[in-house]
PDB file of C-alpha atoms in Angstrom:
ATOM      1  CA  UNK A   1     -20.504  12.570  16.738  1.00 48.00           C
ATOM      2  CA  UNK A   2     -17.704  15.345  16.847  1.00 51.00           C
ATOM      3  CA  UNK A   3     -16.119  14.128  19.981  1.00 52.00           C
ATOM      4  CA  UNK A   4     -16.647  10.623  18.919  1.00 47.00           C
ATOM      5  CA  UNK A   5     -14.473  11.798  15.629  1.00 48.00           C
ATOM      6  CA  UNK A   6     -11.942  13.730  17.763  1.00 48.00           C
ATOM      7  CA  UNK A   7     -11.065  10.867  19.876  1.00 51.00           C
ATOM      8  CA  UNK A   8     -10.890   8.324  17.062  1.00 47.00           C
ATOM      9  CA  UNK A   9      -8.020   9.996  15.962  1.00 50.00           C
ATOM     10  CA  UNK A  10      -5.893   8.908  18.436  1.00 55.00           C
ATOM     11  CA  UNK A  11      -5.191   6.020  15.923  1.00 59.00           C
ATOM     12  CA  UNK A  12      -3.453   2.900  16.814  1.00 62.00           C
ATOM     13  CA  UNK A  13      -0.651   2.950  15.118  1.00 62.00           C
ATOM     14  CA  UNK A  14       0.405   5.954  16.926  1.00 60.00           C
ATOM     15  CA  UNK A  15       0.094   3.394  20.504  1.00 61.00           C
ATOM     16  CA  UNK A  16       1.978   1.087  17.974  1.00 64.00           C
ATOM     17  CA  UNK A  17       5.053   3.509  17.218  1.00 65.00           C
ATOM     18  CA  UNK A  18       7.202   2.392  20.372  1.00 70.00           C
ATOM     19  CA  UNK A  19       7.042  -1.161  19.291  1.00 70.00           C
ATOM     20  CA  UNK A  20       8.281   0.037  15.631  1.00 70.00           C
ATOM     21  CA  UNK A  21      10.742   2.133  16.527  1.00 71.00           C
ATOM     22  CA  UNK A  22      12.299  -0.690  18.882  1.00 74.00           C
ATOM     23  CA  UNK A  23      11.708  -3.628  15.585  1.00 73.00           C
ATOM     24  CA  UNK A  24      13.788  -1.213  13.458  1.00 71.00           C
ATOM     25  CA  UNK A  25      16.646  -0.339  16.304  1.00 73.00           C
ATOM     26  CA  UNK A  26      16.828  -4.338  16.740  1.00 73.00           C
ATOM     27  CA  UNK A  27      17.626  -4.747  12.763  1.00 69.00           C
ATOM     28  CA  UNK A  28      19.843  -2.113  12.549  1.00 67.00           C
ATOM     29  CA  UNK A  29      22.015  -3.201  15.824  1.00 71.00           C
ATOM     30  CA  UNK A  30      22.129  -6.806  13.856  1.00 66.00           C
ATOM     31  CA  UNK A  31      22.934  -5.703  10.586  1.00 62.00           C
ATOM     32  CA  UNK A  32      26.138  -3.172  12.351  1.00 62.00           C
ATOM     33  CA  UNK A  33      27.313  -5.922  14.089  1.00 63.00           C
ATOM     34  CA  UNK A  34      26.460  -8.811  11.447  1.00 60.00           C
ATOM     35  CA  UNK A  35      28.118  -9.522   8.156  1.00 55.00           C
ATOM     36  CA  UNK A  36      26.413  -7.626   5.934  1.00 58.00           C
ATOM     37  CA  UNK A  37      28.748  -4.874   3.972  1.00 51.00           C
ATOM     38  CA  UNK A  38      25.684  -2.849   3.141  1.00 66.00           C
ATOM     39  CA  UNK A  39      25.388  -1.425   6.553  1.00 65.00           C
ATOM     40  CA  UNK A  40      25.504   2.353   5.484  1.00 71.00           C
ATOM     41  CA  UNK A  41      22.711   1.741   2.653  1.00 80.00           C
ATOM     42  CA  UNK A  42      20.574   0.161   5.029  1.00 80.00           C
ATOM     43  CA  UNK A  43      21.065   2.959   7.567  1.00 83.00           C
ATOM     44  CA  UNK A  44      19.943   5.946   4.717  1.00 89.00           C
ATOM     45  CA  UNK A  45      17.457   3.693   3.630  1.00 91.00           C
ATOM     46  CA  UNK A  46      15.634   2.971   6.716  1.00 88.00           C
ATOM     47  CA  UNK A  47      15.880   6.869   7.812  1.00 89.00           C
ATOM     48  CA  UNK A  48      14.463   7.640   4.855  1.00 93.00           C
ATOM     49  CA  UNK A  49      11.875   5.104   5.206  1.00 93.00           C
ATOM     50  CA  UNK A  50      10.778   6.134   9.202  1.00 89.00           C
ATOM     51  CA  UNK A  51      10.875  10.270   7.593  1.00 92.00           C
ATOM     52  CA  UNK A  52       8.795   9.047   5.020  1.00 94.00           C
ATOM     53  CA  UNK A  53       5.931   7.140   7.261  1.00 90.00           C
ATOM     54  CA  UNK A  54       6.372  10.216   9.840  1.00 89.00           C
ATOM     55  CA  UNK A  55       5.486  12.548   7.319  1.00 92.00           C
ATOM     56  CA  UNK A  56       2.231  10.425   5.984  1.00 91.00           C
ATOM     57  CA  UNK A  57       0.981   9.665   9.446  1.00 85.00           C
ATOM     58  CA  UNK A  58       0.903  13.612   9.821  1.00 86.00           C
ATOM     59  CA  UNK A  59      -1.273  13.999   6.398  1.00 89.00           C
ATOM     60  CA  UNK A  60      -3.078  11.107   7.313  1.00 85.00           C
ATOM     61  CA  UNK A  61      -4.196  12.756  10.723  1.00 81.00           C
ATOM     62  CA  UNK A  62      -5.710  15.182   8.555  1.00 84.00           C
ATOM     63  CA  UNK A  63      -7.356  14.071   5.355  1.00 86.00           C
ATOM     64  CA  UNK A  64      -9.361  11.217   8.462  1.00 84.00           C
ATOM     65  CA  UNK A  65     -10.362  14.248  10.310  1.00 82.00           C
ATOM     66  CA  UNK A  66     -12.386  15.901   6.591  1.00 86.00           C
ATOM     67  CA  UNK A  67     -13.191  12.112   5.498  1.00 88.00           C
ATOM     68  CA  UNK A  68     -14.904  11.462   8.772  1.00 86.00           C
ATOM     69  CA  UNK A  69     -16.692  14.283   8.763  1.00 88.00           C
ATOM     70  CA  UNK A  70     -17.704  13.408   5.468  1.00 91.00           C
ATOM     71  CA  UNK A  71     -18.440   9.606   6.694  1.00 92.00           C
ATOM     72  CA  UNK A  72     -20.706  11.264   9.343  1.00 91.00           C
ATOM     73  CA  UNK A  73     -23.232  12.918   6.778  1.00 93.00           C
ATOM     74  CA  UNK A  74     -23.442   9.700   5.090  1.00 94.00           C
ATOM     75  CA  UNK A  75     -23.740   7.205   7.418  1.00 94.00           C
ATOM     76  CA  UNK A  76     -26.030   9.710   9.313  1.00 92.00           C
ATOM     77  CA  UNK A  77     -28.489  10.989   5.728  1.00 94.00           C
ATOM     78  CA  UNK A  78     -27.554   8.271   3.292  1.00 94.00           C
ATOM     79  CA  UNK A  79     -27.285   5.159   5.134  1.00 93.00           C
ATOM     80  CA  UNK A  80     -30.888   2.848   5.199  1.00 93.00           C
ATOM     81  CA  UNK A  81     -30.061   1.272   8.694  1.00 91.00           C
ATOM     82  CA  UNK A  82     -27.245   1.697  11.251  1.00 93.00           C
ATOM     83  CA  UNK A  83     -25.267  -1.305  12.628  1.00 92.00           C
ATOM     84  CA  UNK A  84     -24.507  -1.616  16.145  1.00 91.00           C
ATOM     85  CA  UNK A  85     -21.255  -0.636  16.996  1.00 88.00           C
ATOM     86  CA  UNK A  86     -21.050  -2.761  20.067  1.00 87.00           C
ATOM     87  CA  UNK A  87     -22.133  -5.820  18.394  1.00 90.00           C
ATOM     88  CA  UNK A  88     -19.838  -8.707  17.305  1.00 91.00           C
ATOM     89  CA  UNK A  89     -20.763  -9.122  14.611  1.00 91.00           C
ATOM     90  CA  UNK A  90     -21.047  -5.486  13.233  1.00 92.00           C
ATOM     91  CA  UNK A  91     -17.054  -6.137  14.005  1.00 93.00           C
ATOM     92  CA  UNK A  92     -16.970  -8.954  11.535  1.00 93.00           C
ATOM     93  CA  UNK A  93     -19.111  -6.983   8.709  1.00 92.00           C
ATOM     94  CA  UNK A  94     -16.445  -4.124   9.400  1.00 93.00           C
ATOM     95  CA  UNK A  95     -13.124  -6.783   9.074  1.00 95.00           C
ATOM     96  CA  UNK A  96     -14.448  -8.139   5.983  1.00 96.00           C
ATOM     97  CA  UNK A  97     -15.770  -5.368   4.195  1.00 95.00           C
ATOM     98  CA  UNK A  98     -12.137  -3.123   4.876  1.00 94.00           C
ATOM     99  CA  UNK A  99     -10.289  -6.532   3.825  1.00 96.00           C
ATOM    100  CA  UNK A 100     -12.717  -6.792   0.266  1.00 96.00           C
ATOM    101  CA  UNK A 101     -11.784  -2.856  -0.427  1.00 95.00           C
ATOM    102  CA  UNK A 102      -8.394  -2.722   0.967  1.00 95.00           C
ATOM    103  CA  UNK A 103      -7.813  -5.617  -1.540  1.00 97.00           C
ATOM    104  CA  UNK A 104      -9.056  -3.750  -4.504  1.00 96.00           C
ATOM    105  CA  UNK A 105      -7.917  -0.252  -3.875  1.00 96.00           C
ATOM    106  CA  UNK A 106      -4.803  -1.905  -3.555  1.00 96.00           C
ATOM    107  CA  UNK A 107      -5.022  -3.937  -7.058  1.00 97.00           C
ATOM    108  CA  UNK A 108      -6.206  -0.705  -8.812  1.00 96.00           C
ATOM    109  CA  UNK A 109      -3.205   1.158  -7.631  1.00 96.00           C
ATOM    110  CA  UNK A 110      -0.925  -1.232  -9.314  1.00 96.00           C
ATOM    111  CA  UNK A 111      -3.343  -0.707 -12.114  1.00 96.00           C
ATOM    112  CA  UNK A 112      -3.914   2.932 -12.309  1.00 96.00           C
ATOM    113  CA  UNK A 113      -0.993   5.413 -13.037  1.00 96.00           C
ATOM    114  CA  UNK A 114      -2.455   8.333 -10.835  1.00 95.00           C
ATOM    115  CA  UNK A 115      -3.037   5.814  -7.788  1.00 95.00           C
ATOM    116  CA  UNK A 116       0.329   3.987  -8.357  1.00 96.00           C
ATOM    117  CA  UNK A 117       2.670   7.301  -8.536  1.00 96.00           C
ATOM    118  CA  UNK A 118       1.708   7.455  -4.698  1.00 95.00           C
ATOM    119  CA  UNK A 119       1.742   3.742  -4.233  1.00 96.00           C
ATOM    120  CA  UNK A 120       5.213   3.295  -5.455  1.00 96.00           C
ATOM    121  CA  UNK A 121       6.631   4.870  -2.743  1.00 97.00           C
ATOM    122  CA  UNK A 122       5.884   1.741  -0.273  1.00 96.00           C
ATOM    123  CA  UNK A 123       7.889  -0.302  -3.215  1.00 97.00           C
ATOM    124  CA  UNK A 124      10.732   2.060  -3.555  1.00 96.00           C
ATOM    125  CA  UNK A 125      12.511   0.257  -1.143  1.00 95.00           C
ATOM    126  CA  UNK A 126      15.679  -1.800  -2.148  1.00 94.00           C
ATOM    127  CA  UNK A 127      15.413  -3.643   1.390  1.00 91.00           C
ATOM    128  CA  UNK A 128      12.588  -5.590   2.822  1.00 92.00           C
ATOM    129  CA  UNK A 129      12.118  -5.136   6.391  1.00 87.00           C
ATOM    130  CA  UNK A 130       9.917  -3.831   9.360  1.00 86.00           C
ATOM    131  CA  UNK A 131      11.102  -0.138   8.468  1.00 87.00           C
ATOM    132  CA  UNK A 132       9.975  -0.720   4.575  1.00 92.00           C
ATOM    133  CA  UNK A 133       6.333  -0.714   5.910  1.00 90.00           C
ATOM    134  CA  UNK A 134       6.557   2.696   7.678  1.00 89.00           C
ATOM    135  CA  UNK A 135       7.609   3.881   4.175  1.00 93.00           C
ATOM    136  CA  UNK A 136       4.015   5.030   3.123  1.00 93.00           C
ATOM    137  CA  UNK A 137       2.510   7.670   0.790  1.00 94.00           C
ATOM    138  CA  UNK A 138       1.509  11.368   1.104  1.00 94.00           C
ATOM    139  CA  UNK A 139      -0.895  11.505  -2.036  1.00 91.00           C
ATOM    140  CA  UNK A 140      -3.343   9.539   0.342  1.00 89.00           C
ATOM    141  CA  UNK A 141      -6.557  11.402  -1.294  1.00 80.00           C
ATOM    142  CA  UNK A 142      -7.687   7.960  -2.767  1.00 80.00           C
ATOM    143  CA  UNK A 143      -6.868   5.771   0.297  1.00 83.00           C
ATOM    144  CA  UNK A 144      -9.706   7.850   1.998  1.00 84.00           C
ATOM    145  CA  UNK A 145     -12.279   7.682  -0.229  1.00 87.00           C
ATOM    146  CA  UNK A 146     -12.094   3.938  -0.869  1.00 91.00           C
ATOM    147  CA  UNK A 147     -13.966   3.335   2.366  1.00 91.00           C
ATOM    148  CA  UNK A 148     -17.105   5.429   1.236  1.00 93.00           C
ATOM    149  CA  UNK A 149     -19.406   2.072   0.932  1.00 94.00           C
ATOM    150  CA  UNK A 150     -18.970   1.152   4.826  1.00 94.00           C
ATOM    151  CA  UNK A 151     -20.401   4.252   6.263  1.00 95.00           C
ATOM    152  CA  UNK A 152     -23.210   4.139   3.270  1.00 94.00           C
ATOM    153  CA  UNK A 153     -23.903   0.134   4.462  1.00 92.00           C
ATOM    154  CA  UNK A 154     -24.274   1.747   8.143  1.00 93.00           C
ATOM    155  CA  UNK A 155     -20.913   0.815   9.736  1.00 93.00           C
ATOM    156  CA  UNK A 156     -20.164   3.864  11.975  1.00 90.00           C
ATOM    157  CA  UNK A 157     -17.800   5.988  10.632  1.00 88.00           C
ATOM    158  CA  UNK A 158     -15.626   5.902  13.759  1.00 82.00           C
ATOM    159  CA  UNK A 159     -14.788   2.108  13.297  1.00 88.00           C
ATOM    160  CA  UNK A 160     -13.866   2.403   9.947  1.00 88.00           C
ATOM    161  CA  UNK A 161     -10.338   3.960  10.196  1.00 84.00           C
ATOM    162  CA  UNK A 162      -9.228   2.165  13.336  1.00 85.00           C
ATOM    163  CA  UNK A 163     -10.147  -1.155  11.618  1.00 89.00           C
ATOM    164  CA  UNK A 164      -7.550   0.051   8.947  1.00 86.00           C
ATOM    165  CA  UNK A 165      -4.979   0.780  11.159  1.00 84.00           C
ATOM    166  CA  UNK A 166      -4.830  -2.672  12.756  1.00 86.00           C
ATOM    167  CA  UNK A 167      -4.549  -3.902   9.296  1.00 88.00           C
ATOM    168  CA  UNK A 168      -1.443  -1.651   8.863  1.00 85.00           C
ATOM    169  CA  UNK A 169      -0.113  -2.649  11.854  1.00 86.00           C
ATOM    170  CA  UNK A 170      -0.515  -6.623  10.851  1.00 90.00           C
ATOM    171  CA  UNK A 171       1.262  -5.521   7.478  1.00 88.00           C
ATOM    172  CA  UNK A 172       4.649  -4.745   9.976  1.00 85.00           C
ATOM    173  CA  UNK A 173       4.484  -8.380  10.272  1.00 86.00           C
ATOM    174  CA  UNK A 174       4.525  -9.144   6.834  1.00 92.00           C
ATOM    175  CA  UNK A 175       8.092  -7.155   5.768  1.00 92.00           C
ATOM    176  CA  UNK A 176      10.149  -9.157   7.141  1.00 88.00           C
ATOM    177  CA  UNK A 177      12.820 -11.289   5.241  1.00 88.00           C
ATOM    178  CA  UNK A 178      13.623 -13.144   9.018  1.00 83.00           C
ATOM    179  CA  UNK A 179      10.851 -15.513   8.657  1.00 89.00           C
ATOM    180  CA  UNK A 180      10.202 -18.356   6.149  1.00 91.00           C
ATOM    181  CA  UNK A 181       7.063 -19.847   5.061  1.00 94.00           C
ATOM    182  CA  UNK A 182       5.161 -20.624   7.944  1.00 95.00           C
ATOM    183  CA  UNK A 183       2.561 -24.136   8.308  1.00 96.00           C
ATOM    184  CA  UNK A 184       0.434 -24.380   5.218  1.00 95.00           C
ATOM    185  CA  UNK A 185      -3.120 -23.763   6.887  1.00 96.00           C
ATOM    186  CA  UNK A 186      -1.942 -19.942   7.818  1.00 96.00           C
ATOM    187  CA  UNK A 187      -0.107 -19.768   4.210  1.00 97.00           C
ATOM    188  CA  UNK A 188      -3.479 -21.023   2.740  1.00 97.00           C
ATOM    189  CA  UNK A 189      -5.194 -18.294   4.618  1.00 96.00           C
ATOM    190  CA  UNK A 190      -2.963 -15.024   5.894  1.00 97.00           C
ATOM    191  CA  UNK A 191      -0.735 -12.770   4.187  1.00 97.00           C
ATOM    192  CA  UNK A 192       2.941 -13.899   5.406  1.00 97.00           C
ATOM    193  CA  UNK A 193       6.079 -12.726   4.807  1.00 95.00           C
ATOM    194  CA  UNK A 194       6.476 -15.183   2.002  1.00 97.00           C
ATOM    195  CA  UNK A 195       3.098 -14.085   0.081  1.00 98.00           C
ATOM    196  CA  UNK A 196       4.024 -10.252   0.591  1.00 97.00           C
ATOM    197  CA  UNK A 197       8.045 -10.838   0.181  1.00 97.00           C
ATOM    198  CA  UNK A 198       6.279 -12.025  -3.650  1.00 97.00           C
ATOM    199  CA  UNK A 199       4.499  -8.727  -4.001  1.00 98.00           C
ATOM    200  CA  UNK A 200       7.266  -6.285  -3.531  1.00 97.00           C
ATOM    201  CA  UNK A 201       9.354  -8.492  -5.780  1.00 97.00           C
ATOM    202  CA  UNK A 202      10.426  -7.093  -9.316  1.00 96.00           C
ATOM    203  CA  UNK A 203      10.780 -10.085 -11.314  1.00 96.00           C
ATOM    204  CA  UNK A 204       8.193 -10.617 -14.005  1.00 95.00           C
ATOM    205  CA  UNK A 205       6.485 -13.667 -12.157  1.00 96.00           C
ATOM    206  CA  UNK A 206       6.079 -11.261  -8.755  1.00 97.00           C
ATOM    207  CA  UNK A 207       4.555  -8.328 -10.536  1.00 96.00           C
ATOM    208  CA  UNK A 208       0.954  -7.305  -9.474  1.00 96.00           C
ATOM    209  CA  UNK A 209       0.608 -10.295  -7.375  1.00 97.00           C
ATOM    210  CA  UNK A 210      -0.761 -10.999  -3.792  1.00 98.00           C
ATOM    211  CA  UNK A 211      -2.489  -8.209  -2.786  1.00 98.00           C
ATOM    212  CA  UNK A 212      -4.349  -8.827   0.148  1.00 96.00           C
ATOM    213  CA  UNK A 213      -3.993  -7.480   3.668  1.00 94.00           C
ATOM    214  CA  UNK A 214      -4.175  -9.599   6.294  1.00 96.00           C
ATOM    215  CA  UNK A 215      -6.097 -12.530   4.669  1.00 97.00           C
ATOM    216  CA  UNK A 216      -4.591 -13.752   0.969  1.00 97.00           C
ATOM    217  CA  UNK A 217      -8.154 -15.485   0.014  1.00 97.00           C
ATOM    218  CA  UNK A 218      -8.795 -12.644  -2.320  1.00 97.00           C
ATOM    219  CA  UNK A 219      -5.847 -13.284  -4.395  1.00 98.00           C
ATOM    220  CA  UNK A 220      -6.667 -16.856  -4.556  1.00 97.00           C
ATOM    221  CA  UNK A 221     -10.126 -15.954  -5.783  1.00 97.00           C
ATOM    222  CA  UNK A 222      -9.334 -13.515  -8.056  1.00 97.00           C
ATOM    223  CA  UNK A 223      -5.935 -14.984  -9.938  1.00 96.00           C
ATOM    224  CA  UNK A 224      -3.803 -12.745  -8.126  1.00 98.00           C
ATOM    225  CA  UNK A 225      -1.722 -15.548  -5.976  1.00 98.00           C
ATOM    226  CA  UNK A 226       1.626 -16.535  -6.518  1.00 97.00           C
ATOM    227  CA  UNK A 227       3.746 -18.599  -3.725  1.00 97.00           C
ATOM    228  CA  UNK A 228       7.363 -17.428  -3.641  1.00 97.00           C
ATOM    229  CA  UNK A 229       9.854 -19.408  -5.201  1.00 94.00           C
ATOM    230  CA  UNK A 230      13.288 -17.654  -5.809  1.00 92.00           C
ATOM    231  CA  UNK A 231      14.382 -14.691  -3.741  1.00 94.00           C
ATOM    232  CA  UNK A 232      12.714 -11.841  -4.781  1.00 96.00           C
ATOM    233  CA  UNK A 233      14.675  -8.404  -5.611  1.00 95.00           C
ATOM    234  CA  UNK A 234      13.034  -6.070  -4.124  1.00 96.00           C
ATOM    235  CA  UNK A 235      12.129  -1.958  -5.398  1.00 95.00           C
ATOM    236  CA  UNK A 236      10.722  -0.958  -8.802  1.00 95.00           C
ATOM    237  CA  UNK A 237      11.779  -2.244 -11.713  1.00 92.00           C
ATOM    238  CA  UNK A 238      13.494   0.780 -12.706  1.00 92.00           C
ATOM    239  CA  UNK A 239      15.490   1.500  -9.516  1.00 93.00           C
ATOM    240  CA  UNK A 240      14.932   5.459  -8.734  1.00 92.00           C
ATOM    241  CA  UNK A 241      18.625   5.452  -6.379  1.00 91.00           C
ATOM    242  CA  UNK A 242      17.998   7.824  -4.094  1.00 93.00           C
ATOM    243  CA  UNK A 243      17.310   8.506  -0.124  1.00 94.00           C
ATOM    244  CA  UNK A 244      15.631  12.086  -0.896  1.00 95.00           C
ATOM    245  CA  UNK A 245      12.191  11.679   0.432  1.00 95.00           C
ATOM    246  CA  UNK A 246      10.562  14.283  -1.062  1.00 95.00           C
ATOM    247  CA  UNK A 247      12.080  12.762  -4.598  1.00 96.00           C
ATOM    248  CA  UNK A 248      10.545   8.727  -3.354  1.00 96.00           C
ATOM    249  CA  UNK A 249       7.192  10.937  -3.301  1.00 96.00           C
ATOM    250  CA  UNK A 250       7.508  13.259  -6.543  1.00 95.00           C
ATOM    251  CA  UNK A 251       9.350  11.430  -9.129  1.00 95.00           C
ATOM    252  CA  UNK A 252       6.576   9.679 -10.818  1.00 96.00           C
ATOM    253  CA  UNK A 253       4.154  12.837 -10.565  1.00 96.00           C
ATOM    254  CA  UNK A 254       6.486  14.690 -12.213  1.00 96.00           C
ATOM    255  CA  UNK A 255       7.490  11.654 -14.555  1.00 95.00           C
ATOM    256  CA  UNK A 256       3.550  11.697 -15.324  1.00 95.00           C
ATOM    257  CA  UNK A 257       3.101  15.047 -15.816  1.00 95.00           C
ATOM    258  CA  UNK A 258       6.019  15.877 -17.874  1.00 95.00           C
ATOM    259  CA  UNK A 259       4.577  12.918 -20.115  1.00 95.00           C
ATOM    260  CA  UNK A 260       1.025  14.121 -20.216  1.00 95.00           C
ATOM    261  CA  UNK A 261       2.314  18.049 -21.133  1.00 94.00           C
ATOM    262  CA  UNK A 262       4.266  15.635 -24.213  1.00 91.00           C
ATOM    263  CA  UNK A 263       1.250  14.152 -25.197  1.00 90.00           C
ATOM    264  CA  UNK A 264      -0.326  15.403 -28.818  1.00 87.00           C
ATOM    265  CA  UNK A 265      -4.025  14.080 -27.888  1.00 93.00           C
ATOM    266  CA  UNK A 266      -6.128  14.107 -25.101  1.00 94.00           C
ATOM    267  CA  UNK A 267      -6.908  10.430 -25.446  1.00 94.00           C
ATOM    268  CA  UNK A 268      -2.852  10.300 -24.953  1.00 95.00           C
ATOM    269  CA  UNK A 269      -3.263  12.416 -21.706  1.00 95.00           C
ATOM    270  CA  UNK A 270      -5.838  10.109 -20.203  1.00 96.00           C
ATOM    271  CA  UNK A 271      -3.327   7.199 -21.125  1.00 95.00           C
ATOM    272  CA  UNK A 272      -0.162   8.770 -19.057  1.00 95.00           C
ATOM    273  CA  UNK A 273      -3.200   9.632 -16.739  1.00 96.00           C
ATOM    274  CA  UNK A 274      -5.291   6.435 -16.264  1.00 95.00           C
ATOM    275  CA  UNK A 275      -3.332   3.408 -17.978  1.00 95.00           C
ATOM    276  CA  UNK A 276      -1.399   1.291 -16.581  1.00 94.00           C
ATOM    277  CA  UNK A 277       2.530   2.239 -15.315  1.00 93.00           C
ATOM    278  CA  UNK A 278       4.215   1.956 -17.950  1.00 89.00           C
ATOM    279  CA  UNK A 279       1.319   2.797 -20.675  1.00 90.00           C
ATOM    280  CA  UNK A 280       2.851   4.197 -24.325  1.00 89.00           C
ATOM    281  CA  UNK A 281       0.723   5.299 -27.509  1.00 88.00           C
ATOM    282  CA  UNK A 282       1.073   2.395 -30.111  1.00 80.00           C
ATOM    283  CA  UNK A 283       2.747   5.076 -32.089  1.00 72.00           C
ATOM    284  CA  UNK A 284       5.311   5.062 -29.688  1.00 70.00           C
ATOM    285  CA  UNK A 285       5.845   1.396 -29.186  1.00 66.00           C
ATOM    286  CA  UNK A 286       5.896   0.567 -32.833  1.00 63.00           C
ATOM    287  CA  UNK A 287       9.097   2.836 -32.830  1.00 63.00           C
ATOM    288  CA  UNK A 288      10.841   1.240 -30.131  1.00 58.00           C
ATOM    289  CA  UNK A 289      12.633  -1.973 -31.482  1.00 47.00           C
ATOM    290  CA  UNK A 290      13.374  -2.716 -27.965  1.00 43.00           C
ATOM    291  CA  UNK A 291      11.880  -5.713 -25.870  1.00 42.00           C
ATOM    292  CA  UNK A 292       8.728  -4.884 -24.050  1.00 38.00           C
ATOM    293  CA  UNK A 293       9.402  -3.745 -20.452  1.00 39.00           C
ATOM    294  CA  UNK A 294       7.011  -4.983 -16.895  1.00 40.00           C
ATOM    295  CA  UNK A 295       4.159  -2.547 -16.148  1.00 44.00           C
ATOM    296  CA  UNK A 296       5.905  -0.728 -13.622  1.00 53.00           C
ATOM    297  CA  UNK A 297       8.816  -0.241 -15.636  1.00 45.00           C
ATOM    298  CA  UNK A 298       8.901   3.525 -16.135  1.00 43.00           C
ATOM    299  CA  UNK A 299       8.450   3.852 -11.994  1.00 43.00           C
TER     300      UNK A 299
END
């Protein structure tokens, strides 16, 4: 099982990287030599973006190797059968059961303030391109953990991560503001640009919407789907302006935990904690005479 571990962390998306690296070189040589002004924001923002993902593909070589491990003693003690891992259709049981979590974990960490102050740094992004997907978390402690049930429904724990990873390398795909909406069958059925152009919108219709992965059933099931209609603007709805990659990862931790050393009551604490972005005490929003803001609008 070690060695079987060991070499499943030669993930994917590392075999992937050339192909990335050559996407974003291709958008930056068209945006220096196209019409676009912004050239010099784009440039910051995309090295900032490729730092970013470099850094959380180094984390998330290590938090696999313990969560494997950890995978191992399930699936091995806890799980009543084991599924083949050369059969077909253990393959299918794998797709669908990372595309039913991926989908949630992903709707709680719009959700959740804890999960979201590491999500938000995939949305921090004023651009939408290949280079906003490397732009990926380091708090990836809850990204690990999420995949608990398919080891515990005997998947082997080997499969699980590698099934992820070709889901993160569809999701390069999907930033892309170069393609329109493609024939309605896929639209129906995939995550395109156009469904995931919606999610990292800001506007109030975008918000929280079309979470899926590679397939956008989910969202259609569970009232999550909206088709894109004007151009979204993309980033959080409080912009944070800034290229420093260890402030895209910290600034809503420490946002958070300034707010929860504020709070008077411990019920408050678990709000800044466990609400949703955004959360206030009604004492608070009683005082405020302003309109009421998105839920992501203190990211």
């Amino acid at each position: 099982m070690l060695s079987q571990i060991l070499d499943r962390l030669r993930d994917p998306i590392v075999f992937a990287l050339p192909a990335v690296g050559l996407l974003v070189a291709i958008e930056m040589l068209a945006l220096r030599f196209g019409d676009d002004q912004d050239a010099k924001g784009f440039a910051r923002d995309t090295r900032a973006s490729v730092l970013t993902g470099l850094g959380a593909l180094v984390v998330s070589t290590l938090l696999r190797a313990a969560a494997l491990g950890l995978y191992a003693v399930v699936y091995t003690y806890l799980a009543p059968f084991h599924l083949p891992a050369d059969a077909r259709w253990t393959w299918v049981v794998l797709f669908f059961g990372v595309e039913f979590l991926l989908y949630w974990y992903h709707r709680s960490a719009h959700m959740i303030r804890i999960i979201w102050a590491g999500h938000q740094v995939h949305h921090s992004s004023e651009y939408f391109n290949t280079s906003t997907a490397l732009r990926r978390k380091w708090a990836q402690w809850f990204e690990k953990l999420v995949w608990l049930p398919l080891p515990l429904l005997g998947v082997p724990p080997v499969l699980v991560f590698t099934m992820h990873s070709f889901h993160l390398i569809y999701g390069l795909f999907a930033h892309t503001e170069k393609v329109g909406k493609l024939p309605r069958p896929l639209e129906f059925i995939f995550v395109t640009p156009s469904h995931h152009r919606v999610h990292h919108g800001t506007e109030p219709e975008y918000l929280d919407k079309n979470f899926g992965s590679i397939l956008i059933i989910w969202d259609r099931m569970f009232g999550t789907f909206q088709p894109e209609g004007r151009r979204p603007t993309y980033g959080l709805t409080k912009q944070i302006n800034t290229y420093s990659i260890w402030k895209i990862q910290v600034h809503e931790f420490a946002t958070m935990a300034r707010e929860v050393r504020g709070a008077g009551t411990w019920r408050h604490r678990m709000g800044y904690l466990f609400g949703r972005p955004g959360w206030r005490p009604e004492s608070e929003k009683q005082q405020d005479t302003s309109p009421a803001l998105p839920a992501h609008a203190q990211s």
